[in-house]
Amino acid sequence: MFLTFQPADLLQCMCYVQRHNFRDQMYHEMRTMNTQPQSGNEGEKIAAHFDVVPGPEQVVASLSGTWTGPFVHLVDAGMRELEMENRSVPLVIDLSAVDQLDTAGAWIIRRLQMSAGATGRAISLKTDNYRHLELLNAIKVSQQQPQTDTRANPLIRLLEALGKHAYGFRDDFIMGSHIIGASIRGAQLKAGKRGSIRIKSIIHQMEIMGLQAVPIIALMSFLIGIIIAQQGAMQLKVFGAELLVVDLVGILHLREIGVLLTAIMVAGRSGSAITAELGSMKMREEVDALTVIGLNPVGVLIFPRIVALVIVLPLLTIVSDIFGMIGAIVISWAYVDIPPQLFINTLRIAVDLSTVFSGLIKAPFMALIIGLVAAIEGMKVSGSAESLGKHTTASVVKSIFVVIVVDGLFAIFYGAIDY
């Protein structure tokens, strides 16, 4: 296979090669001119040099030549030695013989000024070139002060951290109140209007947060029921009270473990997803776009997710209770020979509807808290991936912490009213 060239193509290739060679030649000449001093008088003019003339009343440092980037390394060591001199007589820097001065040379001269001035030594410049003075005045050398331990004592640092967390809690509480108010007020204003409340969006979120979470909730509850029943049976078997494992598992799982485990799983699964979704929308400025077109971001993005959470968390708690009891039945039959029928009959005597509802009542409050914390952290995301990961992690940690606190408050409340 042969390649054929048109005359125009050949001419274009020759022109490109000539331009390329000319560019390389010019680049090589420029590097040679910048790195090698010239001969004769021009070589003396380019060479950066300085002389120090000591005197009883003042010390004069006479600078000469071209003080530019390629040549300042020739005088850098000498200038540093001059900086280290500790004399009380004034220092005069004479720039009259300096032919060229750039930022590198000005920086070395300015460094000498700052070092001498830091010791209290009088220093002055002598030059007639106003451009040199302007460049020197524009250069600012940062003086590195010795680092001192400015940290306060541990008690002050602890109080400072507590104060920051208190202010952060206040800001989150105010933002959560705004979200609740905007959601309730928005729903009131849109009630009765066609297409006002997006039912499809709520159902979609219920499918994601509820239906798709059933397998993991069922599996975890089944395993937790097995563990509680197995540990309780092993301890009660010593006293010959194996049947009391039914009361133990029934009351503990229905009142506390079922709803608490479900809320923690939802906080880690759905809460982090809400924060990540809102945070990514915030990073891409989609939230601002909704505001620009006249839509309320709370009503469009946050309200459906919170409503879906409030609906599905009690349902997931029921699933958790059922599979927790199934796990307890299986392990009780295997370990202490309690038949399933006997387990169910004993469970009917040990628990009643108040035991079941004591756990279900907590679920909507926990769902509301998880949704609010996730939305708050999502709306606080700035324009970086680091911020998104930080607030997603904070969303999960805060949600689980507040859920456990709420569960403890409900336990105290139930104890006070004897429920």
GROMACS .gro file of C-alpha atoms in nm:
model
  419
    1MET     CA    1   0.000   0.000   0.000
    2PHE     CA    2   0.153   0.330  -0.110
    3LEU     CA    3   0.088   0.673   0.033
    4THR     CA    4   0.048   0.964  -0.205
    5PHE     CA    5   0.094   1.328  -0.118
    6GLN     CA    6  -0.048   1.627  -0.294
    7PRO     CA    7   0.188   1.922  -0.358
    8ALA     CA    8  -0.007   2.137  -0.116
    9ASP     CA    9   0.028   1.876   0.159
   10LEU     CA   10   0.403   1.846   0.100
   11LEU     CA   11   0.446   2.224   0.113
   12GLN     CA   12   0.250   2.239   0.438
   13CYS     CA   13   0.469   1.969   0.596
   14MET     CA   14   0.788   2.152   0.495
   15CYS     CA   15   0.661   2.477   0.645
   16TYR     CA   16   0.572   2.300   0.970
   17VAL     CA   17   0.923   2.145   0.995
   18GLN     CA   18   1.088   2.482   0.931
   19ARG     CA   19   0.878   2.652   1.199
   20HIS     CA   20   0.955   2.375   1.445
   21ASN     CA   21   1.332   2.398   1.383
   22PHE     CA   22   1.326   2.778   1.407
   23ARG     CA   23   1.140   2.761   1.739
   24ASP     CA   24   1.392   2.513   1.886
   25GLN     CA   25   1.683   2.729   1.767
   26MET     CA   26   1.539   3.044   1.924
   27TYR     CA   27   1.466   2.861   2.251
   28HIS     CA   28   1.825   2.731   2.266
   29GLU     CA   29   1.967   3.080   2.202
   30MET     CA   30   1.750   3.236   2.473
   31ARG     CA   31   1.859   2.976   2.730
   32THR     CA   32   2.222   3.037   2.635
   33MET     CA   33   2.183   3.413   2.674
   34ASN     CA   34   2.014   3.380   3.014
   35THR     CA   35   2.252   3.131   3.169
   36GLN     CA   36   2.596   3.236   3.037
   37PRO     CA   37   2.752   3.576   3.106
   38GLN     CA   38   2.875   3.763   2.803
   39SER     CA   39   3.238   3.854   2.743
   40GLY     CA   40   3.410   4.190   2.776
   41ASN     CA   41   3.231   4.484   2.927
   42GLU     CA   42   2.889   4.317   2.895
   43GLY     CA   43   3.011   4.023   3.108
   44GLU     CA   44   3.111   4.258   3.391
   45LYS     CA   45   2.775   4.427   3.363
   46ILE     CA   46   2.577   4.103   3.392
   47ALA     CA   47   2.771   3.951   3.682
   48ALA     CA   48   2.589   4.017   4.011
   49HIS     CA   49   2.835   4.139   4.271
   50PHE     CA   50   2.850   4.338   4.594
   51ASP     CA   51   3.127   4.489   4.807
   52VAL     CA   52   3.109   4.571   5.177
   53VAL     CA   53   3.298   4.879   5.287
   54PRO     CA   54   3.306   4.901   5.670
   55GLY     CA   55   3.349   5.233   5.840
   56PRO     CA   56   3.335   5.382   6.188
   57GLU     CA   57   3.004   5.555   6.127
   58GLN     CA   58   2.835   5.329   5.874
   59VAL     CA   59   2.878   5.015   5.667
   60VAL     CA   60   2.818   5.050   5.294
   61ALA     CA   61   2.714   4.750   5.084
   62SER     CA   62   2.766   4.845   4.720
   63LEU     CA   63   2.566   4.630   4.480
   64SER     CA   64   2.649   4.612   4.110
   65GLY     CA   65   2.564   4.413   3.799
   66THR     CA   66   2.241   4.242   3.703
   67TRP     CA   67   2.044   4.110   3.999
   68THR     CA   68   1.805   3.878   3.819
   69GLY     CA   69   1.691   3.520   3.864
   70PRO     CA   70   1.972   3.339   3.677
   71PHE     CA   71   2.248   3.522   3.872
   72VAL     CA   72   2.130   3.584   4.227
   73HIS     CA   73   2.262   3.247   4.339
   74LEU     CA   74   2.613   3.393   4.296
   75VAL     CA   75   2.555   3.643   4.577
   76ASP     CA   76   2.302   3.461   4.793
   77ALA     CA   77   2.559   3.308   5.030
   78GLY     CA   78   2.742   3.639   5.077
   79MET     CA   79   2.417   3.823   5.144
   80ARG     CA   80   2.324   3.566   5.409
   81GLU     CA   81   2.659   3.619   5.580
   82LEU     CA   82   2.592   3.993   5.577
   83GLU     CA   83   2.254   3.929   5.736
   84MET     CA   84   2.415   3.737   6.021
   85GLU     CA   85   2.649   4.020   6.112
   86ASN     CA   86   2.549   4.184   6.436
   87ARG     CA   87   2.674   4.541   6.423
   88SER     CA   88   2.534   4.852   6.577
   89VAL     CA   89   2.656   5.088   6.305
   90PRO     CA   90   2.403   5.178   6.034
   91LEU     CA   91   2.395   4.983   5.708
   92VAL     CA   92   2.366   5.158   5.372
   93ILE     CA   93   2.269   4.951   5.069
   94ASP     CA   94   2.391   5.127   4.756
   95LEU     CA   95   2.201   5.026   4.443
   96SER     CA   96   2.347   5.290   4.214
   97ALA     CA   97   2.554   5.040   4.013
   98VAL     CA   98   2.273   4.785   3.972
   99ASP     CA   99   2.189   4.756   3.604
  100GLN     CA  100   1.887   4.523   3.620
  101LEU     CA  101   1.671   4.410   3.909
  102ASP     CA  102   1.388   4.160   3.911
  103THR     CA  103   1.178   3.996   4.181
  104ALA     CA  104   1.445   3.741   4.278
  105GLY     CA  105   1.711   4.007   4.331
  106ALA     CA  106   1.468   4.240   4.508
  107TRP     CA  107   1.367   3.957   4.738
  108ILE     CA  108   1.729   3.902   4.850
  109ILE     CA  109   1.779   4.276   4.911
  110ARG     CA  110   1.450   4.299   5.095
  111ARG     CA  111   1.545   4.000   5.307
  112LEU     CA  112   1.864   4.179   5.410
  113GLN     CA  113   1.660   4.485   5.504
  114MET     CA  114   1.418   4.286   5.717
  115SER     CA  115   1.694   4.087   5.891
  116ALA     CA  116   1.890   4.400   5.977
  117GLY     CA  117   1.580   4.587   6.084
  118ALA     CA  118   1.473   4.301   6.312
  119THR     CA  119   1.788   4.350   6.522
  120GLY     CA  120   1.725   4.722   6.560
  121ARG     CA  121   2.001   4.818   6.321
  122ALA     CA  122   1.947   5.133   6.115
  123ILE     CA  123   1.935   5.059   5.743
  124SER     CA  124   1.885   5.278   5.437
  125LEU     CA  125   1.877   5.247   5.059
  126LYS     CA  126   2.071   5.458   4.815
  127THR     CA  127   1.949   5.462   4.456
  128ASP     CA  128   1.828   5.699   4.190
  129ASN     CA  129   1.616   5.443   4.006
  130TYR     CA  130   1.258   5.482   4.122
  131ARG     CA  131   1.162   5.153   3.959
  132HIS     CA  132   1.400   4.967   4.187
  133LEU     CA  133   1.242   5.137   4.486
  134GLU     CA  134   0.891   5.047   4.372
  135LEU     CA  135   0.988   4.683   4.326
  136LEU     CA  136   1.155   4.668   4.668
  137ASN     CA  137   0.853   4.823   4.835
  138ALA     CA  138   0.628   4.569   4.666
  139ILE     CA  139   0.825   4.274   4.805
  140LYS     CA  140   0.713   4.160   5.148
  141VAL     CA  141   0.923   3.898   5.327
  142SER     CA  142   0.735   3.697   5.586
  143GLN     CA  143   0.921   3.679   5.912
  144GLN     CA  144   0.879   3.336   6.070
  145GLN     CA  145   0.840   3.392   6.438
  146PRO     CA  146   0.925   3.108   6.673
  147GLN     CA  147   0.616   2.905   6.737
  148THR     CA  148   0.487   2.927   7.087
  149ASP     CA  149   0.238   2.700   7.251
  150THR     CA  150  -0.069   2.922   7.259
  151ARG     CA  151  -0.307   2.640   7.347
  152ALA     CA  152  -0.512   2.692   7.656
  153ASN     CA  153  -0.524   2.445   7.939
  154PRO     CA  154  -0.739   2.133   7.896
  155LEU     CA  155  -1.029   2.276   8.096
  156ILE     CA  156  -1.052   2.583   7.873
  157ARG     CA  157  -1.036   2.367   7.560
  158LEU     CA  158  -1.311   2.144   7.698
  159LEU     CA  159  -1.534   2.440   7.775
  160GLU     CA  160  -1.462   2.585   7.430
  161ALA     CA  161  -1.565   2.259   7.263
  162LEU     CA  162  -1.882   2.244   7.471
  163GLY     CA  163  -1.967   2.600   7.375
  164LYS     CA  164  -1.918   2.527   7.005
  165HIS     CA  165  -2.139   2.219   7.027
  166ALA     CA  166  -2.403   2.416   7.216
  167TYR     CA  167  -2.412   2.685   6.947
  168GLY     CA  168  -2.420   2.416   6.678
  169PHE     CA  169  -2.714   2.247   6.852
  170ARG     CA  170  -2.892   2.581   6.868
  171ASP     CA  171  -2.842   2.642   6.496
  172ASP     CA  172  -2.960   2.291   6.410
  173PHE     CA  173  -3.265   2.332   6.632
  174ILE     CA  174  -3.359   2.661   6.463
  175MET     CA  175  -3.311   2.511   6.116
  176GLY     CA  176  -3.515   2.205   6.212
  177SER     CA  177  -3.795   2.430   6.338
  178HIS     CA  178  -3.792   2.615   6.006
  179ILE     CA  179  -3.816   2.287   5.815
  180ILE     CA  180  -4.107   2.163   6.030
  181GLY     CA  181  -4.286   2.497   5.999
  182ALA     CA  182  -4.234   2.517   5.625
  183SER     CA  183  -4.356   2.160   5.579
  184ILE     CA  184  -4.670   2.202   5.790
  185ARG     CA  185  -4.755   2.548   5.658
  186GLY     CA  186  -4.687   2.445   5.301
  187ALA     CA  187  -4.916   2.145   5.335
  188GLN     CA  188  -5.189   2.365   5.483
  189LEU     CA  189  -5.167   2.619   5.202
  190LYS     CA  190  -5.174   2.349   4.935
  191ALA     CA  191  -5.450   2.137   5.092
  192GLY     CA  192  -5.738   2.090   4.852
  193LYS     CA  193  -5.546   2.204   4.546
  194ARG     CA  194  -5.497   1.961   4.265
  195GLY     CA  195  -5.142   1.829   4.246
  196SER     CA  196  -5.038   2.029   4.551
  197ILE     CA  197  -4.910   1.743   4.766
  198ARG     CA  198  -4.702   1.505   4.555
  199ILE     CA  199  -4.847   1.166   4.650
  200LYS     CA  200  -4.638   0.989   4.387
  201SER     CA  201  -4.321   1.129   4.538
  202ILE     CA  202  -4.424   1.014   4.886
  203ILE     CA  203  -4.507   0.664   4.760
  204HIS     CA  204  -4.176   0.648   4.575
  205GLN     CA  205  -3.986   0.739   4.890
  206MET     CA  206  -4.188   0.485   5.090
  207GLU     CA  207  -4.082   0.215   4.845
  208ILE     CA  208  -3.714   0.312   4.873
  209MET     CA  209  -3.706   0.363   5.250
  210GLY     CA  210  -3.959   0.099   5.352
  211LEU     CA  211  -4.013  -0.183   5.106
  212GLN     CA  212  -3.650  -0.213   5.001
  213ALA     CA  213  -3.540  -0.208   5.366
  214VAL     CA  214  -3.756  -0.507   5.470
  215PRO     CA  215  -3.495  -0.778   5.394
  216ILE     CA  216  -3.215  -0.622   5.600
  217ILE     CA  217  -3.451  -0.530   5.886
  218ALA     CA  218  -3.597  -0.882   5.891
  219LEU     CA  219  -3.255  -1.048   5.888
  220MET     CA  220  -3.109  -0.828   6.161
  221SER     CA  221  -3.416  -0.867   6.382
  222PHE     CA  222  -3.415  -1.244   6.333
  223LEU     CA  223  -3.051  -1.263   6.442
  224ILE     CA  224  -3.104  -1.028   6.737
  225GLY     CA  225  -3.401  -1.241   6.852
  226ILE     CA  226  -3.182  -1.552   6.832
  227ILE     CA  227  -2.903  -1.388   7.032
  228ILE     CA  228  -3.129  -1.254   7.308
  229ALA     CA  229  -3.315  -1.585   7.343
  230GLN     CA  230  -2.995  -1.791   7.339
  231GLN     CA  231  -2.820  -1.581   7.602
  232GLY     CA  232  -3.130  -1.560   7.820
  233ALA     CA  233  -3.197  -1.931   7.796
  234MET     CA  234  -2.842  -2.020   7.894
  235GLN     CA  235  -2.864  -1.808   8.208
  236LEU     CA  236  -3.218  -1.908   8.308
  237LYS     CA  237  -3.150  -2.275   8.250
  238VAL     CA  238  -2.923  -2.274   8.554
  239PHE     CA  239  -3.221  -2.183   8.773
  240GLY     CA  240  -3.464  -2.415   8.596
  241ALA     CA  241  -3.668  -2.121   8.466
  242GLU     CA  242  -3.624  -2.173   8.094
  243LEU     CA  243  -3.981  -2.072   8.023
  244LEU     CA  244  -3.912  -1.720   8.145
  245VAL     CA  245  -3.708  -1.662   7.829
  246VAL     CA  246  -4.040  -1.601   7.655
  247ASP     CA  247  -4.117  -1.310   7.887
  248LEU     CA  248  -3.763  -1.180   7.850
  249VAL     CA  249  -3.761  -1.178   7.472
  250GLY     CA  250  -4.120  -1.064   7.435
  251ILE     CA  251  -4.102  -0.761   7.664
  252LEU     CA  252  -3.746  -0.658   7.572
  253HIS     CA  253  -3.788  -0.686   7.196
  254LEU     CA  254  -4.139  -0.545   7.167
  255ARG     CA  255  -4.079  -0.248   7.396
  256GLU     CA  256  -3.718  -0.151   7.322
  257ILE     CA  257  -3.501  -0.357   7.090
  258GLY     CA  258  -3.736  -0.379   6.793
  259VAL     CA  259  -3.803  -0.009   6.745
  260LEU     CA  260  -3.451   0.096   6.849
  261LEU     CA  261  -3.281  -0.147   6.612
  262THR     CA  262  -3.512  -0.044   6.327
  263ALA     CA  263  -3.453   0.326   6.388
  264ILE     CA  264  -3.075   0.277   6.393
  265MET     CA  265  -3.087   0.077   6.070
  266VAL     CA  266  -3.307   0.339   5.902
  267ALA     CA  267  -3.079   0.619   6.024
  268GLY     CA  268  -2.776   0.447   5.873
  269ARG     CA  269  -2.951   0.350   5.551
  270SER     CA  270  -3.214   0.611   5.468
  271GLY     CA  271  -3.078   0.902   5.674
  272SER     CA  272  -2.742   0.891   5.501
  273ALA     CA  273  -2.915   0.860   5.163
  274ILE     CA  274  -3.126   1.170   5.230
  275THR     CA  275  -2.820   1.370   5.332
  276ALA     CA  276  -2.622   1.253   5.029
  277GLU     CA  277  -2.908   1.331   4.788
  278LEU     CA  278  -2.975   1.678   4.927
  279GLY     CA  279  -2.603   1.750   4.955
  280SER     CA  280  -2.536   1.656   4.594
  281MET     CA  281  -2.829   1.871   4.483
  282LYS     CA  282  -2.687   2.156   4.688
  283MET     CA  283  -2.344   2.111   4.528
  284ARG     CA  284  -2.493   2.116   4.177
  285GLU     CA  285  -2.705   2.421   4.269
  286GLU     CA  286  -3.028   2.234   4.199
  287VAL     CA  287  -3.174   2.364   4.526
  288ASP     CA  288  -3.107   2.721   4.412
  289ALA     CA  289  -3.264   2.640   4.077
  290LEU     CA  290  -3.585   2.531   4.252
  291THR     CA  291  -3.594   2.860   4.441
  292VAL     CA  292  -3.538   3.057   4.120
  293ILE     CA  293  -3.833   2.893   3.942
  294GLY     CA  294  -4.058   2.966   4.240
  295LEU     CA  295  -4.067   2.626   4.414
  296ASN     CA  296  -4.005   2.569   4.782
  297PRO     CA  297  -3.713   2.325   4.826
  298VAL     CA  298  -3.857   2.208   5.158
  299GLY     CA  299  -4.188   2.115   5.002
  300VAL     CA  300  -4.036   1.951   4.697
  301LEU     CA  301  -3.737   1.768   4.846
  302ILE     CA  302  -3.773   1.736   5.224
  303PHE     CA  303  -4.146   1.706   5.293
  304PRO     CA  304  -4.202   1.383   5.091
  305ARG     CA  305  -3.904   1.215   5.254
  306ILE     CA  306  -4.007   1.304   5.609
  307VAL     CA  307  -4.367   1.192   5.551
  308ALA     CA  308  -4.247   0.864   5.399
  309LEU     CA  309  -4.018   0.803   5.698
  310VAL     CA  310  -4.297   0.871   5.949
  311ILE     CA  311  -4.518   0.619   5.769
  312VAL     CA  312  -4.271   0.337   5.703
  313LEU     CA  313  -4.080   0.330   6.033
  314PRO     CA  314  -4.376   0.197   6.238
  315LEU     CA  315  -4.439  -0.062   5.966
  316LEU     CA  316  -4.074  -0.165   5.971
  317THR     CA  317  -4.095  -0.189   6.350
  318ILE     CA  318  -4.380  -0.440   6.314
  319VAL     CA  319  -4.166  -0.640   6.073
  320SER     CA  320  -3.879  -0.628   6.321
  321ASP     CA  321  -4.102  -0.749   6.606
  322ILE     CA  322  -4.236  -1.040   6.400
  323PHE     CA  323  -3.898  -1.166   6.283
  324GLY     CA  324  -3.745  -1.112   6.626
  325MET     CA  325  -4.010  -1.339   6.776
  326ILE     CA  326  -3.952  -1.596   6.501
  327GLY     CA  327  -3.583  -1.603   6.583
  328ALA     CA  328  -3.660  -1.643   6.954
  329ILE     CA  329  -3.902  -1.929   6.882
  330VAL     CA  330  -3.645  -2.114   6.673
  331ILE     CA  331  -3.361  -2.086   6.925
  332SER     CA  332  -3.589  -2.164   7.223
  333TRP     CA  333  -3.706  -2.481   7.055
  334ALA     CA  334  -3.348  -2.581   6.972
  335TYR     CA  335  -3.183  -2.495   7.307
  336VAL     CA  336  -3.439  -2.546   7.583
  337ASP     CA  337  -3.703  -2.760   7.406
  338ILE     CA  338  -3.981  -2.502   7.420
  339PRO     CA  339  -4.225  -2.593   7.142
  340PRO     CA  340  -4.352  -2.308   6.921
  341GLN     CA  341  -4.710  -2.353   7.043
  342LEU     CA  342  -4.603  -2.328   7.408
  343PHE     CA  343  -4.388  -2.025   7.325
  344ILE     CA  344  -4.683  -1.846   7.160
  345ASN     CA  345  -4.926  -1.930   7.441
  346THR     CA  346  -4.679  -1.805   7.702
  347LEU     CA  347  -4.613  -1.493   7.497
  348ARG     CA  348  -4.986  -1.410   7.494
  349ILE     CA  349  -4.987  -1.418   7.873
  350ALA     CA  350  -4.660  -1.223   7.915
  351VAL     CA  351  -4.738  -0.934   7.682
  352ASP     CA  352  -5.045  -0.740   7.583
  353LEU     CA  353  -5.128  -0.462   7.339
  354SER     CA  354  -4.976  -0.198   7.564
  355THR     CA  355  -4.638  -0.370   7.531
  356VAL     CA  356  -4.665  -0.365   7.151
  357PHE     CA  357  -4.788  -0.007   7.131
  358SER     CA  358  -4.524   0.117   7.375
  359GLY     CA  359  -4.271   0.042   7.104
  360LEU     CA  360  -4.479   0.155   6.808
  361ILE     CA  361  -4.554   0.495   6.964
  362LYS     CA  362  -4.183   0.581   6.957
  363ALA     CA  363  -4.144   0.507   6.587
  364PRO     CA  364  -4.300   0.823   6.436
  365PHE     CA  365  -4.100   1.051   6.666
  366MET     CA  366  -3.779   0.870   6.581
  367ALA     CA  367  -3.863   0.888   6.210
  368LEU     CA  368  -3.924   1.262   6.234
  369ILE     CA  369  -3.591   1.312   6.410
  370ILE     CA  370  -3.402   1.103   6.154
  371GLY     CA  371  -3.558   1.295   5.866
  372LEU     CA  372  -3.491   1.635   6.020
  373VAL     CA  373  -3.129   1.561   6.108
  374ALA     CA  374  -3.065   1.418   5.762
  375ALA     CA  375  -3.225   1.719   5.591
  376ILE     CA  376  -3.039   1.969   5.808
  377GLU     CA  377  -2.702   1.810   5.738
  378GLY     CA  378  -2.783   1.780   5.369
  379MET     CA  379  -2.869   2.148   5.339
  380LYS     CA  380  -2.544   2.243   5.514
  381VAL     CA  381  -2.327   2.079   5.246
  382SER     CA  382  -2.099   2.323   5.063
  383GLY     CA  383  -1.945   2.282   4.720
  384SER     CA  384  -1.687   2.010   4.790
  385ALA     CA  385  -1.689   1.631   4.808
  386GLU     CA  386  -1.518   1.650   5.148
  387SER     CA  387  -1.808   1.852   5.285
  388LEU     CA  388  -2.055   1.596   5.149
  389GLY     CA  389  -1.878   1.307   5.321
  390LYS     CA  390  -1.840   1.504   5.644
  391HIS     CA  391  -2.208   1.595   5.671
  392THR     CA  392  -2.324   1.248   5.568
  393THR     CA  393  -2.120   1.099   5.850
  394ALA     CA  394  -2.248   1.365   6.092
  395SER     CA  395  -2.605   1.288   5.985
  396VAL     CA  396  -2.575   0.919   6.076
  397VAL     CA  397  -2.395   0.983   6.405
  398LYS     CA  398  -2.632   1.257   6.519
  399SER     CA  399  -2.941   1.060   6.419
  400ILE     CA  400  -2.836   0.750   6.611
  401PHE     CA  401  -2.740   0.957   6.915
  402VAL     CA  402  -3.068   1.150   6.923
  403VAL     CA  403  -3.270   0.831   6.864
  404ILE     CA  404  -3.108   0.665   7.166
  405VAL     CA  405  -3.169   0.977   7.376
  406VAL     CA  406  -3.536   0.982   7.272
  407ASP     CA  407  -3.569   0.614   7.354
  408GLY     CA  408  -3.431   0.683   7.701
  409LEU     CA  409  -3.672   0.972   7.749
  410PHE     CA  410  -3.964   0.750   7.650
  411ALA     CA  411  -3.848   0.485   7.896
  412ILE     CA  412  -3.844   0.743   8.176
  413PHE     CA  413  -4.185   0.872   8.068
  414TYR     CA  414  -4.336   0.523   8.057
  415GLY     CA  415  -4.196   0.452   8.400
  416ALA     CA  416  -4.344   0.773   8.538
  417ILE     CA  417  -4.694   0.700   8.408
  418ASP     CA  418  -4.665   0.324   8.482
  419TYR     CA  419  -4.726   0.226   8.121
   0.00000   0.00000   0.00000
